mmCIF file of C-alpha atoms and ligand atoms in Angstrom:
data_model
loop_
_atom_site.group_PDB
_atom_site.id
_atom_site.type_symbol
_atom_site.label_atom_id
_atom_site.label_comp_id
_atom_site.label_asym_id
_atom_site.label_seq_id
_atom_site.Cartn_x
_atom_site.Cartn_y
_atom_site.Cartn_z
ATOM 1 C CA MET A 1 78.729 5.476 -19.010
ATOM 2 C CA HIS A 2 76.889 5.254 -22.111
ATOM 3 C CA ARG A 3 73.641 5.826 -21.907
ATOM 4 C CA PRO A 4 71.699 3.461 -24.528
ATOM 5 C CA GLU A 5 68.105 4.535 -26.128
ATOM 6 C CA LEU A 6 65.193 2.806 -24.936
ATOM 7 C CA LEU A 7 63.149 2.027 -28.437
ATOM 8 C CA ALA A 8 59.327 1.430 -28.131
ATOM 9 C CA PRO A 9 56.727 0.220 -30.839
ATOM 10 C CA ALA A 10 54.502 2.831 -32.173
ATOM 11 C CA GLY A 11 51.952 0.837 -33.919
ATOM 12 C CA ASN A 12 50.056 3.890 -34.707
ATOM 13 C CA MET A 13 50.034 7.612 -33.889
ATOM 14 C CA GLU A 14 48.157 7.225 -30.319
ATOM 15 C CA LYS A 15 50.653 4.429 -29.152
ATOM 16 C CA LEU A 16 53.319 6.475 -30.566
ATOM 17 C CA LYS A 17 51.778 9.232 -28.282
ATOM 18 C CA ILE A 18 51.731 6.729 -25.409
ATOM 19 C CA ALA A 19 55.201 5.319 -26.034
ATOM 20 C CA ILE A 20 56.363 9.058 -25.793
ATOM 21 C CA HIS A 21 54.852 10.231 -22.297
ATOM 22 C CA TYR A 22 56.053 6.951 -20.792
ATOM 23 C CA GLY A 23 59.835 7.666 -21.724
ATOM 24 C CA ALA A 24 60.962 5.941 -24.956
ATOM 25 C CA ASP A 25 63.690 7.469 -26.446
ATOM 26 C CA ALA A 26 63.320 7.029 -29.585
ATOM 27 C CA VAL A 27 60.046 4.965 -31.587
ATOM 28 C CA TYR A 28 59.727 2.761 -34.736
ATOM 29 C CA LEU A 29 56.392 2.828 -36.963
ATOM 30 C CA GLY A 30 55.714 0.919 -40.217
ATOM 31 C CA GLY A 31 54.231 2.944 -43.061
ATOM 32 C CA GLN A 32 51.211 0.898 -45.079
ATOM 33 C CA ALA A 33 53.584 -0.928 -47.202
ATOM 34 C CA PHE A 34 56.451 -3.354 -46.637
ATOM 35 C CA GLY A 35 56.913 -2.741 -43.086
ATOM 36 C CA LEU A 36 56.218 -6.447 -41.843
ATOM 37 C CA ARG A 37 53.111 -5.790 -39.766
ATOM 38 C CA ASN A 38 50.480 -5.843 -41.741
ATOM 39 C CA LYS A 39 47.569 -5.989 -39.181
ATOM 40 C CA ALA A 40 49.073 -3.582 -37.368
ATOM 41 C CA ASP A 41 47.327 0.076 -38.060
ATOM 42 C CA ASN A 42 49.814 1.900 -39.992
ATOM 43 C CA PHE A 43 51.003 5.197 -40.804
ATOM 44 C CA SER A 44 49.745 6.833 -43.988
ATOM 45 C CA ILE A 45 51.764 9.337 -45.145
ATOM 46 C CA ASP A 46 50.482 12.147 -43.930
ATOM 47 C CA GLU A 47 49.868 10.681 -40.596
ATOM 48 C CA MET A 48 54.020 10.000 -40.729
ATOM 49 C CA LYS A 49 54.406 13.627 -40.999
ATOM 50 C CA ALA A 50 52.346 14.174 -38.020
ATOM 51 C CA ALA A 51 53.858 11.377 -36.214
ATOM 52 C CA LEU A 52 57.689 12.817 -37.216
ATOM 53 C CA ASP A 53 56.271 16.506 -36.278
ATOM 54 C CA PHE A 54 55.718 15.086 -32.713
ATOM 55 C CA CYS A 55 58.583 12.831 -32.072
ATOM 56 C CA ARG A 56 60.716 16.745 -32.963
ATOM 57 C CA THR A 57 58.980 18.565 -30.766
ATOM 58 C CA LYS A 58 59.334 15.818 -28.009
ATOM 59 C CA HIS A 59 62.635 15.387 -29.157
ATOM 60 C CA VAL A 60 62.224 11.517 -29.890
ATOM 61 C CA LYS A 61 63.870 9.984 -32.404
ATOM 62 C CA ALA A 62 61.679 7.855 -35.498
ATOM 63 C CA TYR A 63 62.609 5.255 -37.547
ATOM 64 C CA LEU A 64 60.645 3.733 -40.060
ATOM 65 C CA THR A 65 60.237 -0.162 -41.045
ATOM 66 C CA ILE A 66 60.772 -1.287 -44.031
ATOM 67 C CA ASN A 67 61.869 -4.751 -43.267
ATOM 68 C CA SER A 68 59.825 -7.427 -45.354
ATOM 69 C CA TYR A 69 61.275 -8.672 -48.341
ATOM 70 C CA PRO A 70 59.829 -8.295 -51.648
ATOM 71 C CA ARG A 71 59.443 -10.393 -54.530
ATOM 72 C CA ASN A 72 60.023 -8.976 -57.833
ATOM 73 C CA GLU A 73 56.632 -8.215 -58.549
ATOM 74 C CA SER A 74 56.837 -5.939 -55.550
ATOM 75 C CA LEU A 75 59.852 -3.800 -56.496
ATOM 76 C CA PRO A 76 57.855 -1.109 -58.937
ATOM 77 C CA GLU A 77 55.749 -0.507 -55.395
ATOM 78 C CA LEU A 78 58.978 -0.234 -53.398
ATOM 79 C CA ASP A 79 60.604 2.212 -55.679
ATOM 80 C CA GLU A 80 57.236 4.223 -55.388
ATOM 81 C CA TYR A 81 56.699 4.085 -51.886
ATOM 82 C CA LEU A 82 60.799 5.058 -51.432
ATOM 83 C CA ALA A 83 59.983 8.328 -53.830
ATOM 84 C CA GLN A 84 57.142 9.212 -51.694
ATOM 85 C CA ILE A 85 58.322 9.209 -48.514
ATOM 86 C CA ALA A 86 61.712 10.627 -49.244
ATOM 87 C CA PRO A 87 61.423 13.986 -47.939
ATOM 88 C CA LEU A 88 60.232 12.752 -44.724
ATOM 89 C CA PRO A 89 62.794 13.826 -41.996
ATOM 90 C CA PHE A 90 63.006 10.107 -40.735
ATOM 91 C CA ASP A 91 66.467 9.021 -38.599
ATOM 92 C CA ALA A 92 66.783 5.777 -40.209
ATOM 93 C CA TYR A 93 64.723 3.544 -41.874
ATOM 94 C CA ILE A 94 64.867 -0.498 -40.757
ATOM 95 C CA VAL A 95 65.808 -2.733 -43.549
ATOM 96 C CA ALA A 96 66.693 -6.077 -43.980
ATOM 97 C CA ASP A 97 66.602 -7.022 -47.722
ATOM 98 C CA PRO A 98 69.832 -6.264 -49.507
ATOM 99 C CA GLY A 99 67.604 -5.341 -52.628
ATOM 100 C CA VAL A 100 65.538 -3.329 -50.255
ATOM 101 C CA ILE A 101 68.763 -1.406 -49.143
ATOM 102 C CA ASP A 102 69.851 -0.799 -53.080
ATOM 103 C CA ALA A 103 66.834 0.711 -53.473
ATOM 104 C CA VAL A 104 66.955 3.097 -50.680
ATOM 105 C CA ARG A 105 70.528 3.822 -51.873
ATOM 106 C CA GLN A 106 69.405 5.078 -55.447
ATOM 107 C CA VAL A 107 66.366 7.277 -54.095
ATOM 108 C CA SER A 108 67.821 8.643 -50.503
ATOM 109 C CA PRO A 109 71.676 7.738 -50.439
ATOM 110 C CA GLU A 110 71.918 9.880 -47.550
ATOM 111 C CA ARG A 111 69.231 8.229 -45.175
ATOM 112 C CA GLU A 112 70.678 6.363 -42.103
ATOM 113 C CA LEU A 113 70.661 2.451 -42.273
ATOM 114 C CA HIS A 114 69.349 0.001 -39.421
ATOM 115 C CA LEU A 115 69.295 -3.229 -40.250
ATOM 116 C CA SER A 116 66.356 -5.292 -38.906
ATOM 117 C CA THR A 117 66.440 -8.298 -36.606
ATOM 118 C CA GLN A 118 64.719 -10.160 -39.781
ATOM 119 C CA ALA A 119 68.289 -9.890 -41.352
ATOM 120 C CA ASN A 120 69.382 -12.429 -38.494
ATOM 121 C CA THR A 121 72.680 -10.994 -37.758
ATOM 122 C CA ILE A 122 74.461 -13.218 -35.556
ATOM 123 C CA ASN A 123 78.442 -13.178 -35.385
ATOM 124 C CA TRP A 124 80.753 -10.456 -36.050
ATOM 125 C CA ARG A 125 81.874 -10.895 -39.760
ATOM 126 C CA SER A 126 78.140 -10.914 -40.665
ATOM 127 C CA ALA A 127 78.371 -7.444 -38.703
ATOM 128 C CA ARG A 128 81.235 -5.609 -40.564
ATOM 129 C CA PHE A 129 80.049 -6.778 -43.551
ATOM 130 C CA TRP A 130 76.740 -4.846 -43.045
ATOM 131 C CA GLN A 131 79.334 -1.877 -41.883
ATOM 132 C CA GLN A 132 80.943 -2.071 -44.864
ATOM 133 C CA GLN A 133 77.713 -1.514 -46.794
ATOM 134 C CA GLY A 134 76.797 1.442 -44.753
ATOM 135 C CA VAL A 135 74.890 0.368 -42.387
ATOM 136 C CA ARG A 136 74.767 2.589 -39.208
ATOM 137 C CA ARG A 137 73.228 0.152 -36.345
ATOM 138 C CA ILE A 138 72.354 -3.608 -36.384
ATOM 139 C CA ASN A 139 69.170 -4.963 -34.250
ATOM 140 C CA LEU A 140 70.782 -8.114 -33.441
ATOM 141 C CA ALA A 141 68.888 -11.751 -33.574
ATOM 142 C CA ARG A 142 67.503 -12.570 -30.729
ATOM 143 C CA GLU A 143 69.193 -16.349 -30.669
ATOM 144 C CA MET A 144 72.026 -14.629 -29.515
ATOM 145 C CA SER A 145 74.104 -15.291 -26.232
ATOM 146 C CA LEU A 146 75.676 -12.261 -23.944
ATOM 147 C CA ASP A 147 79.118 -13.815 -24.969
ATOM 148 C CA ASN A 148 77.857 -13.339 -28.272
ATOM 149 C CA ILE A 149 76.511 -10.025 -28.405
ATOM 150 C CA GLN A 150 79.524 -8.891 -25.907
ATOM 151 C CA GLU A 151 82.109 -10.360 -28.618
ATOM 152 C CA THR A 152 80.181 -8.453 -31.807
ATOM 153 C CA VAL A 153 79.943 -5.164 -30.091
ATOM 154 C CA THR A 154 83.736 -5.565 -29.612
ATOM 155 C CA ASN A 155 84.640 -6.798 -32.656
ATOM 156 C CA VAL A 156 83.071 -4.055 -34.753
ATOM 157 C CA PRO A 157 83.591 -0.365 -33.491
ATOM 158 C CA GLY A 158 81.831 1.861 -35.039
ATOM 159 C CA MET A 159 78.765 -0.013 -35.583
ATOM 160 C CA GLU A 160 75.818 0.480 -33.650
ATOM 161 C CA PHE A 161 73.740 -2.555 -32.057
ATOM 162 C CA GLU A 162 69.923 -3.034 -30.338
ATOM 163 C CA ALA A 163 69.138 -5.667 -28.738
ATOM 164 C CA PHE A 164 65.872 -6.946 -27.864
ATOM 165 C CA VAL A 165 64.688 -6.728 -24.143
ATOM 166 C CA HIS A 166 60.879 -7.180 -23.955
ATOM 167 C CA GLY A 167 58.436 -9.063 -25.848
ATOM 168 C CA ALA A 168 57.292 -11.965 -27.670
ATOM 169 C CA LEU A 169 59.439 -14.355 -29.758
ATOM 170 C CA CYS A 170 58.680 -17.005 -32.423
ATOM 171 C CA ILE A 171 59.027 -20.512 -31.768
ATOM 172 C CA SER A 172 61.334 -20.704 -34.667
ATOM 173 C CA TYR A 173 64.270 -18.564 -35.808
ATOM 174 C CA SER A 174 62.978 -15.023 -35.334
ATOM 175 C CA GLY A 175 60.077 -15.101 -38.260
ATOM 176 C CA ARG A 176 61.919 -17.742 -40.324
ATOM 177 C CA CYS A 177 58.776 -19.381 -40.232
ATOM 178 C CA LEU A 178 56.472 -21.493 -42.401
ATOM 179 C CA ILE A 179 53.259 -22.196 -39.933
ATOM 180 C CA SER A 180 51.112 -19.413 -41.023
ATOM 181 C CA SER A 181 51.883 -20.033 -44.488
ATOM 182 C CA MET A 182 50.830 -23.358 -44.511
ATOM 183 C CA LEU A 183 47.745 -23.381 -42.263
ATOM 184 C CA THR A 184 46.395 -19.637 -43.492
ATOM 185 C CA GLY A 185 48.031 -18.745 -46.441
ATOM 186 C CA ARG A 186 49.175 -15.738 -44.591
ATOM 187 C CA ASP A 187 53.032 -15.523 -44.829
ATOM 188 C CA ALA A 188 54.943 -14.671 -42.157
ATOM 189 C CA ASN A 189 57.442 -12.911 -43.568
ATOM 190 C CA GLN A 190 55.098 -10.502 -45.697
ATOM 191 C CA GLY A 191 54.145 -9.119 -42.443
ATOM 192 C CA GLU A 192 51.208 -11.250 -42.073
ATOM 193 C CA CYS A 193 51.495 -13.916 -39.600
ATOM 194 C CA THR A 194 48.323 -15.319 -38.241
ATOM 195 C CA HIS A 195 50.593 -16.838 -35.055
ATOM 196 C CA PRO A 196 49.356 -20.091 -35.255
ATOM 197 C CA CYS A 197 52.436 -21.187 -32.968
ATOM 198 C CA ARG A 198 49.893 -20.072 -30.248
ATOM 199 C CA TRP A 199 46.989 -22.166 -30.874
ATOM 200 C CA SER A 200 46.222 -25.222 -29.392
ATOM 201 C CA TYR A 201 46.715 -28.758 -31.662
ATOM 202 C CA HIS A 202 45.679 -32.671 -31.422
ATOM 203 C CA LEU A 203 47.180 -35.499 -32.555
ATOM 204 C CA VAL A 204 45.429 -37.204 -35.949
ATOM 205 C CA GLU A 205 46.911 -40.883 -36.961
ATOM 206 C CA GLU A 206 47.014 -40.259 -40.823
ATOM 207 C CA SER A 207 44.393 -43.596 -41.880
ATOM 208 C CA ARG A 208 42.374 -41.959 -38.903
ATOM 209 C CA PRO A 209 41.155 -38.719 -40.332
ATOM 210 C CA GLY A 210 38.745 -37.270 -38.001
ATOM 211 C CA GLU A 211 40.032 -38.807 -34.899
ATOM 212 C CA TYR A 212 41.941 -36.359 -32.905
ATOM 213 C CA PHE A 213 44.004 -37.441 -29.735
ATOM 214 C CA PRO A 214 44.300 -34.631 -27.508
ATOM 215 C CA VAL A 215 47.208 -34.063 -26.121
ATOM 216 C CA VAL A 216 46.912 -32.267 -22.550
ATOM 217 C CA GLU A 217 49.415 -30.409 -20.473
ATOM 218 C CA ASP A 218 47.091 -29.017 -18.355
ATOM 219 C CA GLU A 219 43.167 -28.043 -18.274
ATOM 220 C CA ASN A 220 44.106 -25.635 -21.099
ATOM 221 C CA GLY A 221 45.065 -28.376 -23.374
ATOM 222 C CA THR A 222 48.617 -28.060 -24.906
ATOM 223 C CA PHE A 223 50.674 -25.392 -26.675
ATOM 224 C CA ILE A 224 53.774 -27.166 -28.309
ATOM 225 C CA PHE A 225 54.758 -24.139 -30.103
ATOM 226 C CA ASN A 226 54.185 -21.572 -27.753
ATOM 227 C CA SER A 227 57.344 -20.024 -26.759
ATOM 228 C CA ARG A 228 57.333 -17.775 -23.610
ATOM 229 C CA ASP A 229 57.595 -13.825 -23.766
ATOM 230 C CA LEU A 230 61.006 -12.234 -23.459
ATOM 231 C CA CYS A 231 61.790 -10.379 -20.363
ATOM 232 C CA LEU A 232 65.481 -8.953 -20.025
ATOM 233 C CA LEU A 233 64.517 -6.488 -17.304
ATOM 234 C CA GLU A 234 66.862 -8.047 -14.317
ATOM 235 C CA HIS A 235 69.856 -8.164 -17.240
ATOM 236 C CA ILE A 236 69.923 -4.390 -18.152
ATOM 237 C CA PRO A 237 73.172 -4.043 -16.116
ATOM 238 C CA VAL A 238 74.615 -6.700 -18.198
ATOM 239 C CA LEU A 239 72.950 -5.461 -21.493
ATOM 240 C CA VAL A 240 74.608 -1.721 -20.790
ATOM 241 C CA THR A 241 77.888 -2.982 -19.935
ATOM 242 C CA SER A 242 77.853 -5.183 -23.020
ATOM 243 C CA GLY A 243 77.843 -1.841 -25.500
ATOM 244 C CA VAL A 244 74.641 -2.200 -27.166
ATOM 245 C CA HIS A 245 73.277 1.391 -27.796
ATOM 246 C CA ALA A 246 69.391 0.783 -27.581
ATOM 247 C CA LEU A 247 67.318 -1.530 -25.811
ATOM 248 C CA LYS A 248 64.603 -2.465 -27.825
ATOM 249 C CA ILE A 249 60.792 -3.165 -26.961
ATOM 250 C CA GLU A 250 58.489 -5.425 -29.328
ATOM 251 C CA GLY A 251 54.968 -4.956 -29.874
ATOM 252 C CA ARG A 252 53.841 -2.449 -32.653
ATOM 253 C CA MET A 253 50.525 -4.685 -32.711
ATOM 254 C CA LYS A 254 49.923 -4.887 -28.669
ATOM 255 C CA GLY A 255 47.696 -2.021 -27.149
ATOM 256 C CA ILE A 256 48.762 1.278 -25.450
ATOM 257 C CA ASN A 257 47.941 -0.715 -22.139
ATOM 258 C CA TYR A 258 50.766 -2.995 -23.130
ATOM 259 C CA VAL A 259 53.652 0.170 -24.365
ATOM 260 C CA ALA A 260 52.822 2.135 -21.288
ATOM 261 C CA SER A 261 53.433 -0.448 -18.789
ATOM 262 C CA VAL A 262 56.451 -1.929 -20.344
ATOM 263 C CA LEU A 263 58.115 0.985 -20.887
ATOM 264 C CA ARG A 264 57.302 2.670 -17.019
ATOM 265 C CA VAL A 265 58.873 -0.160 -15.885
ATOM 266 C CA TYR A 266 62.058 -0.220 -18.042
ATOM 267 C CA ARG A 267 62.215 3.463 -18.407
ATOM 268 C CA GLN A 268 62.869 3.695 -14.564
ATOM 269 C CA ALA A 269 64.977 0.595 -14.312
ATOM 270 C CA LEU A 270 67.348 2.103 -16.727
ATOM 271 C CA ASP A 271 67.337 5.177 -15.348
ATOM 272 C CA GLU A 272 67.712 4.006 -12.039
ATOM 273 C CA TYR A 273 71.039 1.923 -13.184
ATOM 274 C CA LEU A 274 72.419 4.692 -14.813
ATOM 275 C CA ALA A 275 72.127 6.892 -12.167
ATOM 276 C CA ASN A 276 74.196 4.432 -9.511
ATOM 277 C CA PRO A 277 75.351 1.085 -11.149
ATOM 278 C CA ASP A 278 77.042 -0.004 -8.103
ATOM 279 C CA LYS A 279 73.887 -0.464 -6.218
ATOM 280 C CA TRP A 280 71.220 -1.127 -8.499
ATOM 281 C CA LEU A 281 68.770 -3.746 -7.625
ATOM 282 C CA CYS A 282 65.605 -5.016 -9.935
ATOM 283 C CA ARG A 283 62.740 -4.041 -7.681
ATOM 284 C CA PRO A 284 60.195 -6.625 -7.137
ATOM 285 C CA GLU A 285 57.700 -4.170 -7.927
ATOM 286 C CA TRP A 286 59.117 -4.327 -11.791
ATOM 287 C CA LEU A 287 58.353 -7.398 -12.142
ATOM 288 C CA GLU A 288 54.793 -7.645 -10.440
ATOM 289 C CA GLU A 289 53.989 -4.446 -13.194
ATOM 290 C CA LEU A 290 55.264 -6.692 -15.969
ATOM 291 C CA ALA A 291 53.282 -9.948 -14.515
ATOM 292 C CA LYS A 292 49.587 -7.641 -14.837
ATOM 293 C CA LEU A 293 50.073 -7.312 -18.509
ATOM 294 C CA SER A 294 48.942 -10.234 -21.233
ATOM 295 C CA HIS A 295 51.878 -12.392 -21.704
ATOM 296 C CA ARG A 296 52.612 -16.115 -22.271
ATOM 297 C CA GLY A 297 55.261 -16.191 -19.287
ATOM 298 C CA TYR A 298 58.422 -14.752 -19.156
ATOM 299 C CA THR A 299 61.991 -16.314 -20.438
ATOM 300 C CA THR A 300 65.679 -14.578 -20.857
ATOM 301 C CA GLY A 301 65.768 -16.546 -24.298
ATOM 302 C CA PHE A 302 69.135 -17.291 -25.761
ATOM 303 C CA LEU A 303 71.048 -14.888 -23.677
ATOM 304 C CA PHE A 304 72.461 -17.560 -21.237
ATOM 305 C CA GLY A 305 72.885 -20.050 -24.082
ATOM 306 C CA GLN A 306 69.932 -22.521 -25.498
ATOM 307 C CA PRO A 307 66.696 -22.004 -23.967
ATOM 308 C CA ARG A 308 65.670 -25.557 -23.624
ATOM 309 C CA ASN A 309 61.938 -26.351 -21.923
ATOM 310 C CA VAL A 310 62.520 -23.147 -20.120
ATOM 311 C CA GLY A 311 61.356 -21.096 -23.159
ATOM 312 C CA GLN A 312 58.807 -23.188 -23.881
ATOM 313 C CA GLU A 313 55.566 -22.167 -22.431
ATOM 314 C CA TYR A 314 53.659 -25.496 -21.069
ATOM 315 C CA GLU A 315 51.447 -23.878 -18.477
ATOM 316 C CA SER A 316 48.902 -21.746 -20.232
ATOM 317 C CA ALA A 317 47.983 -19.534 -23.132
ATOM 318 C CA TYR A 318 48.252 -15.906 -21.951
ATOM 319 C CA ILE A 319 48.296 -14.711 -18.516
ATOM 320 C CA ARG A 320 47.497 -10.951 -16.708
ATOM 321 C CA SER A 321 46.244 -9.597 -14.204
ATOM 322 C CA HIS A 322 44.702 -6.164 -14.960
ATOM 323 C CA ASP A 323 42.390 -5.116 -17.254
ATOM 324 C CA PHE A 324 42.857 -1.719 -18.767
ATOM 325 C CA VAL A 325 39.874 0.277 -19.092
ATOM 326 C CA GLY A 326 40.947 3.858 -20.283
ATOM 327 C CA VAL A 327 43.280 6.569 -20.741
ATOM 328 C CA ILE A 328 43.203 10.357 -19.647
ATOM 329 C CA ASP A 329 42.244 12.597 -22.867
ATOM 330 C CA GLU A 330 42.940 15.705 -20.891
ATOM 331 C CA VAL A 331 43.554 17.218 -17.151
ATOM 332 C CA LEU A 332 40.932 20.128 -17.026
ATOM 333 C CA GLY A 333 41.498 21.702 -13.679
ATOM 334 C CA ASP A 334 40.815 21.184 -10.212
ATOM 335 C CA GLY A 335 41.387 17.299 -10.313
ATOM 336 C CA THR A 336 38.739 16.491 -12.999
ATOM 337 C CA LEU A 337 39.813 14.504 -15.723
ATOM 338 C CA LEU A 338 38.017 13.388 -19.478
ATOM 339 C CA ILE A 339 38.170 10.024 -19.849
ATOM 340 C CA SER A 340 37.970 8.016 -22.851
ATOM 341 C CA VAL A 341 36.900 4.946 -21.646
ATOM 342 C CA ARG A 342 38.325 1.641 -23.343
ATOM 343 C CA ASN A 343 36.851 -1.185 -21.230
ATOM 344 C CA ARG A 344 33.061 -0.850 -19.195
ATOM 345 C CA ILE A 345 33.519 0.466 -15.647
ATOM 346 C CA LYS A 346 31.274 1.554 -12.901
ATOM 347 C CA ALA A 347 30.485 2.340 -9.496
ATOM 348 C CA GLY A 348 32.578 0.392 -6.876
ATOM 349 C CA ASP A 349 35.162 -0.448 -9.396
ATOM 350 C CA LEU A 350 38.335 0.252 -7.946
ATOM 351 C CA ILE A 351 40.491 2.052 -10.423
ATOM 352 C CA GLU A 352 44.438 2.459 -10.701
ATOM 353 C CA PHE A 353 45.620 4.939 -12.408
ATOM 354 C CA ILE A 354 49.273 4.469 -13.725
ATOM 355 C CA GLY A 355 51.972 7.347 -15.085
ATOM 356 C CA PRO A 356 55.406 7.692 -16.125
ATOM 357 C CA GLY A 357 58.023 7.271 -13.351
ATOM 358 C CA MET A 358 56.094 4.485 -11.756
ATOM 359 C CA ARG A 359 53.335 6.830 -10.220
ATOM 360 C CA ASN A 360 50.479 4.836 -9.290
ATOM 361 C CA ASP A 361 47.289 5.809 -7.479
ATOM 362 C CA SER A 362 43.789 4.509 -7.040
ATOM 363 C CA VAL A 363 40.451 5.713 -6.480
ATOM 364 C CA THR A 364 36.802 3.855 -5.839
ATOM 365 C CA LEU A 365 34.833 4.914 -8.520
ATOM 366 C CA GLN A 366 31.510 6.623 -7.344
ATOM 367 C CA HIS A 367 29.328 8.533 -9.468
ATOM 368 C CA PHE A 368 30.552 10.312 -12.287
ATOM 369 C CA LEU A 369 29.514 12.152 -15.487
ATOM 370 C CA VAL A 370 29.187 10.268 -18.872
ATOM 371 C CA PHE A 371 28.715 12.157 -22.352
ATOM 372 C CA PRO A 372 26.103 10.914 -24.292
ATOM 373 C CA GLU A 373 26.041 10.208 -28.334
ATOM 374 C CA ARG A 374 24.409 14.133 -28.113
ATOM 375 C CA GLY A 375 23.574 16.491 -25.727
ATOM 376 C CA ALA A 376 25.415 17.430 -22.463
ATOM 377 C CA ALA A 377 27.130 14.871 -20.234
ATOM 378 C CA THR A 378 24.540 13.251 -17.349
ATOM 379 C CA PRO A 379 25.599 11.363 -13.691
ATOM 380 C CA SER A 380 25.921 8.158 -14.406
ATOM 381 C CA GLU A 381 27.011 4.610 -12.307
ATOM 382 C CA VAL A 382 28.005 3.096 -15.592
ATOM 383 C CA ALA A 383 30.583 3.637 -18.477
ATOM 384 C CA ASN A 384 30.978 1.722 -21.791
ATOM 385 C CA PRO A 385 33.728 1.433 -24.188
ATOM 386 C CA ASN A 386 33.843 4.464 -26.451
ATOM 387 C CA GLN A 387 31.923 6.915 -24.330
ATOM 388 C CA ARG A 388 33.922 9.503 -22.614
ATOM 389 C CA ILE A 389 33.264 10.450 -18.778
ATOM 390 C CA LEU A 390 34.394 13.439 -16.358
ATOM 391 C CA LEU A 391 36.264 12.021 -12.959
ATOM 392 C CA THR A 392 37.502 14.228 -10.510
ATOM 393 C CA VAL A 393 40.332 12.540 -8.000
ATOM 394 C CA PRO A 394 42.001 13.878 -5.419
ATOM 395 C CA PHE A 395 45.973 13.207 -6.804
ATOM 396 C CA THR A 396 47.972 15.029 -9.110
ATOM 397 C CA VAL A 397 47.525 12.756 -13.088
ATOM 398 C CA GLU A 398 48.371 13.632 -16.473
ATOM 399 C CA ALA A 399 47.089 13.231 -19.481
ATOM 400 C CA GLY A 400 48.248 10.222 -21.527
ATOM 401 C CA ASP A 401 47.971 8.355 -18.001
ATOM 402 C CA LEU A 402 46.295 5.162 -18.215
ATOM 403 C CA LEU A 403 43.537 3.509 -16.120
ATOM 404 C CA ARG A 404 43.595 0.060 -15.324
ATOM 405 C CA ARG A 405 41.438 -2.427 -12.459
ATOM 406 C CA GLU A 406 42.244 -5.965 -11.243
ATOM 407 C CA LYS A 407 40.565 -8.790 -13.785
ATOM 408 C CA ILE A 408 37.463 -9.424 -12.556
ATOM 409 C CA THR A 409 37.135 -13.477 -12.804
ATOM 410 C CA GLY A 410 34.402 -15.791 -12.872
HETATM 411 S S1 SF4 B 501 53.711 -18.613 -36.353
HETATM 412 FE FE1 SF4 B 501 54.463 -17.812 -34.323
HETATM 413 S S2 SF4 B 501 57.043 -18.934 -34.761
HETATM 414 FE FE2 SF4 B 501 55.801 -18.593 -36.738
HETATM 415 S S3 SF4 B 501 56.027 -16.651 -37.660
HETATM 416 FE FE3 SF4 B 501 54.345 -16.645 -36.749
HETATM 417 S S4 SF4 B 501 54.833 -15.570 -34.741
HETATM 418 FE FE4 SF4 B 501 56.620 -16.603 -35.441
#
């Protein structure tokens, strides 16, 4: 059986390392221009070099996103950028605009090209057209059904295809959306989306400005534009047998907790399926893990046809049951760990350690050592974000494993 690549977002160097620690076969990242995620702390040229070196040592592929649609006035800057990155050995560029493809061809004619979902490929004739242009792989539009995916893969032999399996969905057609431009002047199609589809709204009658009619779906108000998040974990078998070459996870702007938690689940689910497809079952604990993350309710999107109201999130904005509180920087020996704290923790907290392969251990915090601004570590019962602590645990963990705690409510 062919083994699809598990392709993960890498919004910065830390996220890249976490993605690889938790089992990504390939990562995609953006430079500081033309990458459609202007708010992600994107990679400088030096950081790209370091990222590529790291990926090589781990035998992980790295793709660079150049998938915005530049206007005429940006073309000189694009040429300059392409010349700067030309010596970097990315495995492929992810592009959308034919003008960008043409520019890449001039500067780096041998570079493998992957077509971004921004190009909205939804049928096999489009795919064949792109194949004739020398595109090696297409990230299919999220708006395709499984039947359409299968038909497209079958009709364009030699082309590689990617399907999104997890992450946020636009309420409009994959980013073809003007709400952010309209309300904030920030253009989603230039990578500046402010996500106004997730905001809550009131109704105002034209001749009564200032009189807001509440639109109430529940105690949270209304989220009339708010899509649920895509989750195709249960449908890994049909996606693999459809012949797609990569299962892609969305979320370069999400935190390391998201990257780690989603990958550890999909990694194990995919590996178990590939090892024993006939006996594969989607384990409830995998779905429970994904429910612990901040999300807006899950949907299968368009995979089985038009989503209609099942794709709409009417219940609430974000749901999550756990807080991410830290990451292991180093394992020092004798079970002593150097931990970078990301959320306040204190004695008495029940802390879970999560690692690749669904490793999961927990400990109730007692005393630990905290590093102050200066000087030696001192015993403490509280640690705050950005502090580092020394903690000893009675189980085996690895650098890069994450710590989380059940969400404190009230
Ligand atoms: S406002 Fe929402 S639907 Fe529009 S591009 Fe941004 S995330 Fe997508």
